Amino acid sequence: MVSFDHRQPGTDPAAWSAFLASVPAGPVNVAAYASVVVVAPHPDDETLGAGGLIATAADAGVPVHVVLVSLGEGSHPDSPTTTAAELADTRASEFRAALGTLHPSVTSEFLGVPDVGLREQPDTLRDALVARLDAAPARTLLVAPWRGDGHRDHRVAGEVAEAVVHERDDVDLLSYPIWAWHWDDPTASAAPWGDARALALSAAVLDRKRRALAAYRSQVEPLSPAPGDEAIVDERHAEHHLTPTEWSFGMARSRSRESFDAHYERKPEGWDFDGSWYERRKRAVTLAALPRERYRSALEIGCATGVLTAALTDRADDVLGTDIAAAPLERARARAPRARFLQAALPDEWPAGTWDLVVMSEVGYYLSPADLDRTIDLVLDSLADDGVLVACHWRHPDDEAVSSGDVVDERLRARWPRPALVRHVEDDFVLTVMPGADVRSVARDEGLVR
């Protein structure tokens, strides 16, 4: 989680303006949707991040519904003049006034989650979104905070929205930043600008967004001159959001089964696993990184034509190889007759079992951020305490990839509860071995050190 202090000046809005001028962004066509649903973890998030979109969609006759998660009663925890309960009442009134300013047709609901409490009850938001989307006309645009925004409620809201959209073909997702404008650095941004979307706001819409934000007096003005009552969204913060363009990020989806089927139709062997010295050397490095000589049960995620799978059968009593495409599995079964194989789109079709070795080679960057996180969580849930995950990924650009080897490696290490046992980085690939709770070094296992 990003650490930042909203009381600090933060990134200069002018620095973002210069950066954004160079960002190629896709358009946002709200008229293409039958309805819009906006998730606001706190009152004012919907206006700051998507006020222009809300107004533009409502002007076009598209029904807009805002799901308000909490009342943001914790915005001034050190206030000497205003209690949390008073803030909740105030911010609820401000929320209604702001939505009415954006457009009188906008509807809303309040979920009653405590401020900074969404992590403890994500299903409250998930259930509300599923119910709303089930009742919505076909083709809905779901708008939610960017999961990397740096605030815990924003992260959880973004993750829940991504998970819900992943299960539906009739819903698209846009993610809006709020605090990233404050803490992020445009010269080395952490945001997914390759998926940027830009909505141009008319002068009238921008004026309504400005007036809607002004309705949040408890946030844009000090509650009093006393310390602890400072404005949360001061003029410098607001400047990030009151521009003629509203920025968001589209949702990256995992590479499809159809694209892999097409790849194997063109190249039945997939990649040159046998002939390429790069592939043979990388395979040798991967096998050498395994901390144990022998394993009970191994799972290979994305086994392709089974070249690495065959090598794993020499190191494990039972090996299961999975792949999203059917064609390579025919070759894999012939190449590795001692292994079992399963066609499965992971993480949705996760195989049952407990593994003391999981191998994820050259597949993580084909997964969306949400699917990668779910895959890591499923590995953790099914890995024996004495087991390891071995992840190896190409570090150069791949036009078919959703992310990159470095992104996968960073996310894996950030999400794993223990430090890496092995981490090998070179220009072409990064290989990481992540241990279970009871894994020790090879020397300690052999009694060479105590």
XYZ file of C-alpha atoms in Angstrom:
450
model
C 0.000 0.000 0.000
C 1.246 3.459 -0.916
C 1.995 5.739 2.039
C 1.166 9.428 1.624
C 0.056 12.447 3.630
C -2.770 14.501 2.124
C -1.544 17.509 4.108
C 1.636 17.667 2.044
C 1.631 19.699 -1.208
C 2.008 16.597 -3.361
C 2.725 16.528 -7.074
C 2.401 19.819 -8.914
C -0.728 19.757 -11.140
C 1.346 21.460 -13.858
C 3.655 18.428 -13.956
C 0.661 16.211 -14.701
C -0.575 18.583 -17.408
C 2.727 18.332 -19.250
C 2.763 14.544 -18.905
C -0.853 14.014 -19.957
C -0.320 16.003 -23.130
C 1.847 13.112 -24.344
C -0.445 10.240 -23.270
C -2.329 8.479 -26.087
C -5.748 7.733 -24.612
C -8.814 5.949 -25.824
C -12.170 7.744 -25.828
C -15.047 7.243 -23.402
C -18.336 6.906 -25.290
C -21.026 6.957 -22.616
C -23.769 6.863 -25.241
C -22.734 3.296 -26.094
C -24.102 2.047 -22.756
C -27.620 1.379 -21.526
C -26.683 2.378 -17.982
C -23.800 3.608 -15.837
C -23.046 2.474 -12.274
C -20.497 4.455 -10.245
C -18.828 3.208 -7.046
C -17.904 5.909 -4.503
C -16.084 4.658 -1.389
C -16.740 8.065 0.252
C -18.885 11.093 -0.565
C -17.014 13.300 -3.083
C -15.084 10.430 -4.738
C -17.802 10.199 -7.387
C -17.520 13.932 -8.130
C -13.725 14.141 -8.068
C -13.132 11.024 -10.147
C -16.216 10.754 -12.358
C -18.341 13.890 -11.951
C -17.913 14.833 -15.582
C -18.789 11.317 -16.750
C -21.874 11.248 -14.528
C -23.110 14.569 -15.886
C -22.271 13.718 -19.502
C -24.012 10.332 -19.353
C -27.115 11.750 -17.674
C -27.258 14.552 -20.241
C -27.275 11.875 -22.952
C -30.239 10.146 -21.316
C -28.220 7.248 -19.909
C -29.424 6.242 -16.411
C -26.701 6.772 -13.796
C -26.692 5.136 -10.365
C -24.098 5.832 -7.651
C -23.278 3.214 -5.028
C -21.992 5.030 -1.936
C -20.019 2.647 0.265
C -19.415 4.772 3.391
C -20.247 8.266 4.623
C -16.599 9.146 5.117
C -17.074 9.916 8.780
C -13.360 9.421 9.409
C -12.171 12.285 7.220
C -11.181 14.449 10.212
C -10.135 12.037 12.969
C -8.383 14.766 14.987
C -11.112 17.373 14.757
C -11.694 19.176 18.073
C -15.002 20.605 16.867
C -16.872 17.921 14.921
C -17.674 14.308 15.817
C -17.652 11.413 13.382
C -21.434 11.158 13.639
C -21.832 14.846 12.800
C -19.491 14.453 9.833
C -21.512 11.483 8.593
C -24.728 13.538 8.602
C -23.005 16.484 6.946
C -21.370 14.445 4.227
C -24.609 12.585 3.470
C -26.337 15.914 2.847
C -23.410 17.133 0.751
C -23.539 13.934 -1.306
C -27.195 14.455 -2.175
C -26.568 18.097 -3.092
C -23.590 17.211 -5.274
C -25.481 14.529 -7.225
C -28.376 16.910 -7.767
C -25.944 19.478 -9.138
C -24.374 16.997 -11.547
C -27.818 15.947 -12.796
C -31.180 15.642 -11.030
C -31.876 12.239 -12.591
C -28.931 10.507 -10.911
C -30.010 7.871 -8.373
C -28.007 6.450 -5.483
C -27.875 3.949 -2.648
C -25.867 3.835 0.592
C -24.290 0.559 1.770
C -23.610 1.551 5.376
C -19.995 0.334 5.503
C -17.846 2.147 8.104
C -15.195 4.508 6.796
C -11.977 2.544 6.091
C -13.962 -0.654 6.753
C -14.476 -2.063 3.263
C -11.598 -4.540 3.615
C -13.556 -6.283 6.372
C -16.766 -6.567 4.356
C -16.044 -6.572 0.613
C -19.047 -8.816 -0.022
C -21.335 -5.945 0.948
C -20.146 -4.062 -2.108
C -19.939 -7.160 -4.282
C -23.528 -8.193 -3.505
C -24.794 -4.669 -4.179
C -23.021 -4.502 -7.535
C -24.210 -7.939 -8.616
C -27.802 -7.040 -7.739
C -27.594 -3.700 -9.546
C -25.944 -5.172 -12.650
C -28.367 -8.097 -12.776
C -31.240 -5.606 -12.886
C -29.570 -3.240 -15.347
C -30.234 -3.237 -19.084
C -27.620 -4.942 -21.215
C -24.264 -3.200 -21.683
C -23.450 -1.363 -18.501
C -20.433 0.782 -17.721
C -19.156 0.251 -14.170
C -16.978 3.088 -12.852
C -14.905 2.536 -9.704
C -11.692 3.742 -8.058
C -8.371 2.587 -9.446
C -7.122 -0.265 -7.273
C -3.639 1.302 -7.091
C -4.882 4.674 -5.815
C -3.186 4.346 -2.426
C -6.227 4.474 -0.122
C -7.344 1.161 1.376
C -11.050 1.661 0.656
C -10.232 2.683 -2.917
C -8.071 -0.401 -3.419
C -10.701 -2.819 -2.127
C -13.474 -1.119 -4.118
C -11.370 -1.371 -7.259
C -10.554 -5.021 -6.644
C -14.208 -5.893 -6.011
C -15.287 -4.066 -9.173
C -12.652 -5.849 -11.259
C -13.682 -9.239 -9.894
C -17.363 -8.574 -10.651
C -16.656 -7.364 -14.187
C -14.390 -10.328 -14.850
C -17.418 -12.617 -14.451
C -19.609 -10.695 -16.895
C -19.427 -10.087 -20.636
C -22.043 -7.313 -20.610
C -20.168 -4.904 -18.316
C -17.127 -2.722 -18.984
C -15.009 -1.144 -16.268
C -13.403 2.267 -15.972
C -11.156 2.998 -12.974
C -10.606 6.544 -11.775
C -7.643 7.854 -9.750
C -8.138 10.210 -6.801
C -5.077 10.276 -4.557
C -2.651 9.038 -7.225
C -2.609 12.568 -8.640
C -1.235 13.652 -5.252
C 1.456 11.019 -4.555
C 2.394 9.594 -7.961
C 5.307 10.900 -10.044
C 4.559 11.526 -13.747
C 8.233 10.947 -14.614
C 8.006 7.384 -13.261
C 4.290 6.774 -12.852
C 2.872 3.650 -11.239
C -0.461 4.055 -13.049
C -1.438 1.973 -16.130
C -1.289 4.774 -18.701
C -1.244 2.236 -21.528
C -4.943 1.694 -20.692
C -5.743 5.404 -20.323
C -9.165 6.740 -21.276
C -9.987 10.429 -21.655
C -13.397 12.108 -21.524
C -13.529 15.692 -22.803
C -15.871 17.810 -20.681
C -17.943 20.615 -22.101
C -17.727 23.999 -20.373
C -21.216 23.474 -18.936
C -20.381 20.024 -17.572
C -17.105 21.234 -16.079
C -18.979 24.071 -14.377
C -21.447 21.593 -12.852
C -18.595 19.413 -11.671
C -16.952 22.456 -10.058
C -20.220 23.402 -8.315
C -20.815 19.800 -7.219
C -17.382 19.692 -5.608
C -18.077 23.027 -3.896
C -21.110 21.384 -2.281
C -18.679 19.331 -0.199
C -17.875 22.208 2.130
C -16.695 19.844 4.872
C -13.950 18.645 2.539
C -12.965 21.675 0.468
C -13.019 24.183 3.342
C -11.645 23.947 6.896
C -14.182 22.875 9.502
C -12.700 25.573 11.730
C -9.361 27.380 12.195
C -8.319 24.743 14.762
C -5.607 22.152 14.035
C -7.255 18.932 12.850
C -9.987 20.790 10.979
C -7.997 21.514 7.809
C -9.534 21.067 4.368
C -9.016 17.615 2.883
C -9.402 18.682 -0.752
C -7.748 22.090 -0.868
C -7.397 24.189 -4.027
C -4.189 22.421 -5.095
C -5.819 19.004 -4.739
C -8.955 20.151 -6.545
C -6.911 21.465 -9.459
C -6.052 17.880 -10.418
C -9.735 17.136 -10.951
C -11.211 20.371 -12.299
C -9.702 20.175 -15.772
C -11.449 19.954 -19.162
C -10.456 16.278 -19.439
C -11.449 13.524 -17.033
C -8.970 10.628 -16.953
C -9.563 6.992 -16.139
C -8.150 3.555 -16.927
C -9.767 0.775 -18.888
C -9.707 -2.753 -17.538
C -7.052 -5.069 -18.907
C -8.482 -8.546 -19.499
C -6.545 -11.784 -19.552
C -5.454 -13.039 -22.945
C -8.271 -15.073 -24.430
C -8.450 -18.763 -25.241
C -9.238 -17.817 -28.829
C -5.945 -15.942 -29.205
C -3.983 -18.965 -27.963
C -5.958 -21.272 -30.240
C -5.051 -19.037 -33.178
C -1.397 -19.027 -32.121
C -1.168 -22.823 -32.046
C -2.981 -23.067 -35.358
C -0.192 -20.970 -36.885
C 2.614 -22.598 -34.866
C 1.709 -26.088 -33.622
C 4.841 -26.259 -31.437
C 4.027 -22.859 -29.961
C 7.480 -21.490 -29.291
C 10.853 -23.081 -30.138
C 11.183 -24.845 -26.796
C 13.498 -27.609 -28.081
C 15.663 -25.781 -30.590
C 16.306 -22.425 -28.919
C 19.373 -22.233 -26.667
C 17.628 -19.442 -24.778
C 14.717 -21.770 -23.981
C 16.961 -24.729 -23.111
C 19.186 -22.610 -20.869
C 16.211 -20.945 -19.144
C 14.703 -24.375 -18.517
C 17.962 -25.578 -16.985
C 18.136 -22.499 -14.734
C 14.530 -23.074 -13.646
C 15.157 -26.698 -12.746
C 18.412 -25.836 -10.963
C 16.559 -23.277 -8.818
C 14.299 -25.945 -7.274
C 15.464 -26.228 -3.662
C 14.558 -29.933 -3.296
C 15.699 -32.849 -5.378
C 12.317 -34.555 -5.253
C 8.678 -33.425 -4.922
C 5.461 -35.291 -4.189
C 3.068 -33.363 -6.468
C 3.740 -30.642 -9.021
C 1.364 -28.302 -10.825
C 2.536 -26.527 -13.971
C 0.428 -23.529 -14.952
C 0.501 -22.978 -18.730
C 2.409 -26.107 -19.740
C 2.107 -25.496 -23.525
C 3.516 -28.502 -25.424
C 4.949 -30.129 -22.317
C 8.694 -29.661 -22.735
C 9.233 -28.412 -19.166
C 6.534 -30.821 -17.960
C 8.558 -33.787 -19.172
C 11.566 -32.549 -17.195
C 9.408 -32.107 -14.084
C 8.378 -35.784 -14.192
C 12.004 -36.592 -13.347
C 11.715 -34.489 -10.179
C 8.170 -35.195 -8.937
C 6.088 -38.290 -8.234
C 2.962 -36.754 -9.737
C 2.808 -33.910 -12.275
C -0.286 -32.102 -13.552
C 0.134 -29.762 -16.513
C -2.602 -27.286 -17.423
C -3.104 -25.091 -20.452
C -5.896 -22.876 -21.718
C -5.680 -24.311 -25.265
C -6.443 -27.872 -26.337
C -4.010 -28.190 -29.254
C -0.716 -28.047 -27.301
C -1.979 -30.586 -24.784
C -2.083 -33.269 -27.515
C 1.653 -32.789 -28.059
C 2.277 -32.533 -24.326
C 0.664 -35.921 -23.651
C 2.904 -37.541 -26.250
C 6.023 -35.751 -24.938
C 5.417 -36.405 -21.225
C 3.471 -39.694 -20.902
C 4.095 -39.895 -17.135
C 2.305 -36.596 -16.499
C -1.405 -35.798 -16.294
C -2.891 -32.926 -18.281
C -5.957 -30.725 -17.961
C -7.329 -28.046 -20.248
C -8.248 -25.181 -17.931
C -8.541 -21.394 -18.015
C -6.891 -20.322 -14.788
C -7.711 -18.972 -12.295
C -11.405 -19.693 -12.966
C -10.918 -23.438 -13.501
C -8.403 -24.077 -10.745
C -7.668 -27.800 -10.262
C -8.334 -29.483 -6.929
C -5.347 -30.696 -4.965
C -2.422 -29.767 -2.752
C 0.973 -29.177 -4.331
C 4.483 -28.952 -2.977
C 5.707 -27.527 -6.293
C 3.889 -25.026 -8.506
C 5.570 -23.772 -11.679
C 4.364 -20.640 -13.467
C 6.599 -20.028 -16.458
C 5.878 -17.406 -19.122
C 2.183 -17.147 -18.317
C 1.690 -14.538 -15.566
C 1.880 -11.554 -17.914
C -0.999 -12.935 -19.966
C -3.284 -12.505 -16.947
C -5.164 -9.353 -16.019
C -4.135 -7.760 -12.704
C -7.230 -9.211 -11.038
C -6.610 -12.690 -12.453
C -2.944 -12.564 -11.488
C -3.870 -11.690 -7.903
C -6.436 -14.484 -7.791
C -3.889 -16.939 -9.191
C -1.343 -15.993 -6.533
C -3.999 -16.391 -3.831
C -5.012 -19.807 -5.176
C -1.391 -20.933 -5.220
C -1.040 -19.848 -1.594
C -4.232 -21.693 -0.648
C -3.195 -24.963 -2.343
C 0.556 -24.967 -1.616
C 1.875 -27.329 1.047
C 3.842 -25.724 3.866
C 7.026 -27.342 2.556
C 6.245 -26.366 -1.036
C 7.483 -23.638 -3.381
C 6.194 -21.584 -6.280
C 8.694 -21.089 -9.112
C 7.885 -18.189 -11.440
C 9.946 -17.398 -14.524
C 9.075 -14.650 -17.021
C 10.435 -12.942 -20.139
C 11.441 -9.303 -19.521
C 11.205 -7.939 -23.069
C 8.045 -6.478 -24.694
C 5.360 -8.883 -25.878
C 2.525 -7.486 -27.980
C 0.172 -10.212 -26.730
C 0.947 -9.653 -23.037
C -1.299 -7.786 -20.620
C 1.630 -6.689 -18.442
C 5.329 -7.641 -18.250
C 7.648 -10.051 -16.493
C 8.834 -7.325 -14.147
C 5.256 -6.409 -13.209
C 4.431 -10.058 -12.497
C 7.556 -10.480 -10.384
C 6.850 -7.297 -8.416
C 3.221 -8.244 -7.792
C 4.142 -11.765 -6.759
C 6.717 -10.585 -4.206
C 4.358 -7.897 -2.887
C 1.509 -10.364 -2.356
C 3.529 -13.305 -1.017
C 3.694 -13.454 2.797
C 7.373 -14.479 2.911
C 10.577 -13.254 1.237
C 11.801 -14.933 -1.929
C 14.051 -17.952 -1.440
C 15.727 -17.389 -4.829
C 15.606 -14.382 -7.136
C 17.555 -14.467 -10.397
C 17.367 -11.431 -12.679
C 19.089 -10.999 -16.026
C 18.366 -8.961 -19.123
C 16.086 -11.583 -20.665
C 14.131 -13.112 -17.792
C 13.418 -12.961 -14.071
C 13.080 -16.127 -11.998
C 11.780 -16.158 -8.438
C 11.243 -19.008 -5.988
C 8.628 -18.210 -3.334
C 8.608 -20.531 -0.294
C 5.920 -22.085 1.835
C 5.923 -21.601 5.593
C 8.234 -24.542 6.380
C 10.791 -24.201 3.566
C 14.392 -23.786 4.640
C 17.625 -23.384 2.718
C 19.169 -26.429 1.051
C 22.171 -26.323 3.386
C 19.941 -26.243 6.471
C 17.850 -29.124 5.169
C 20.991 -31.182 4.694
C 22.338 -30.276 8.126
C 25.342 -28.394 6.752
C 24.443 -25.367 8.858
C 22.390 -24.923 12.016
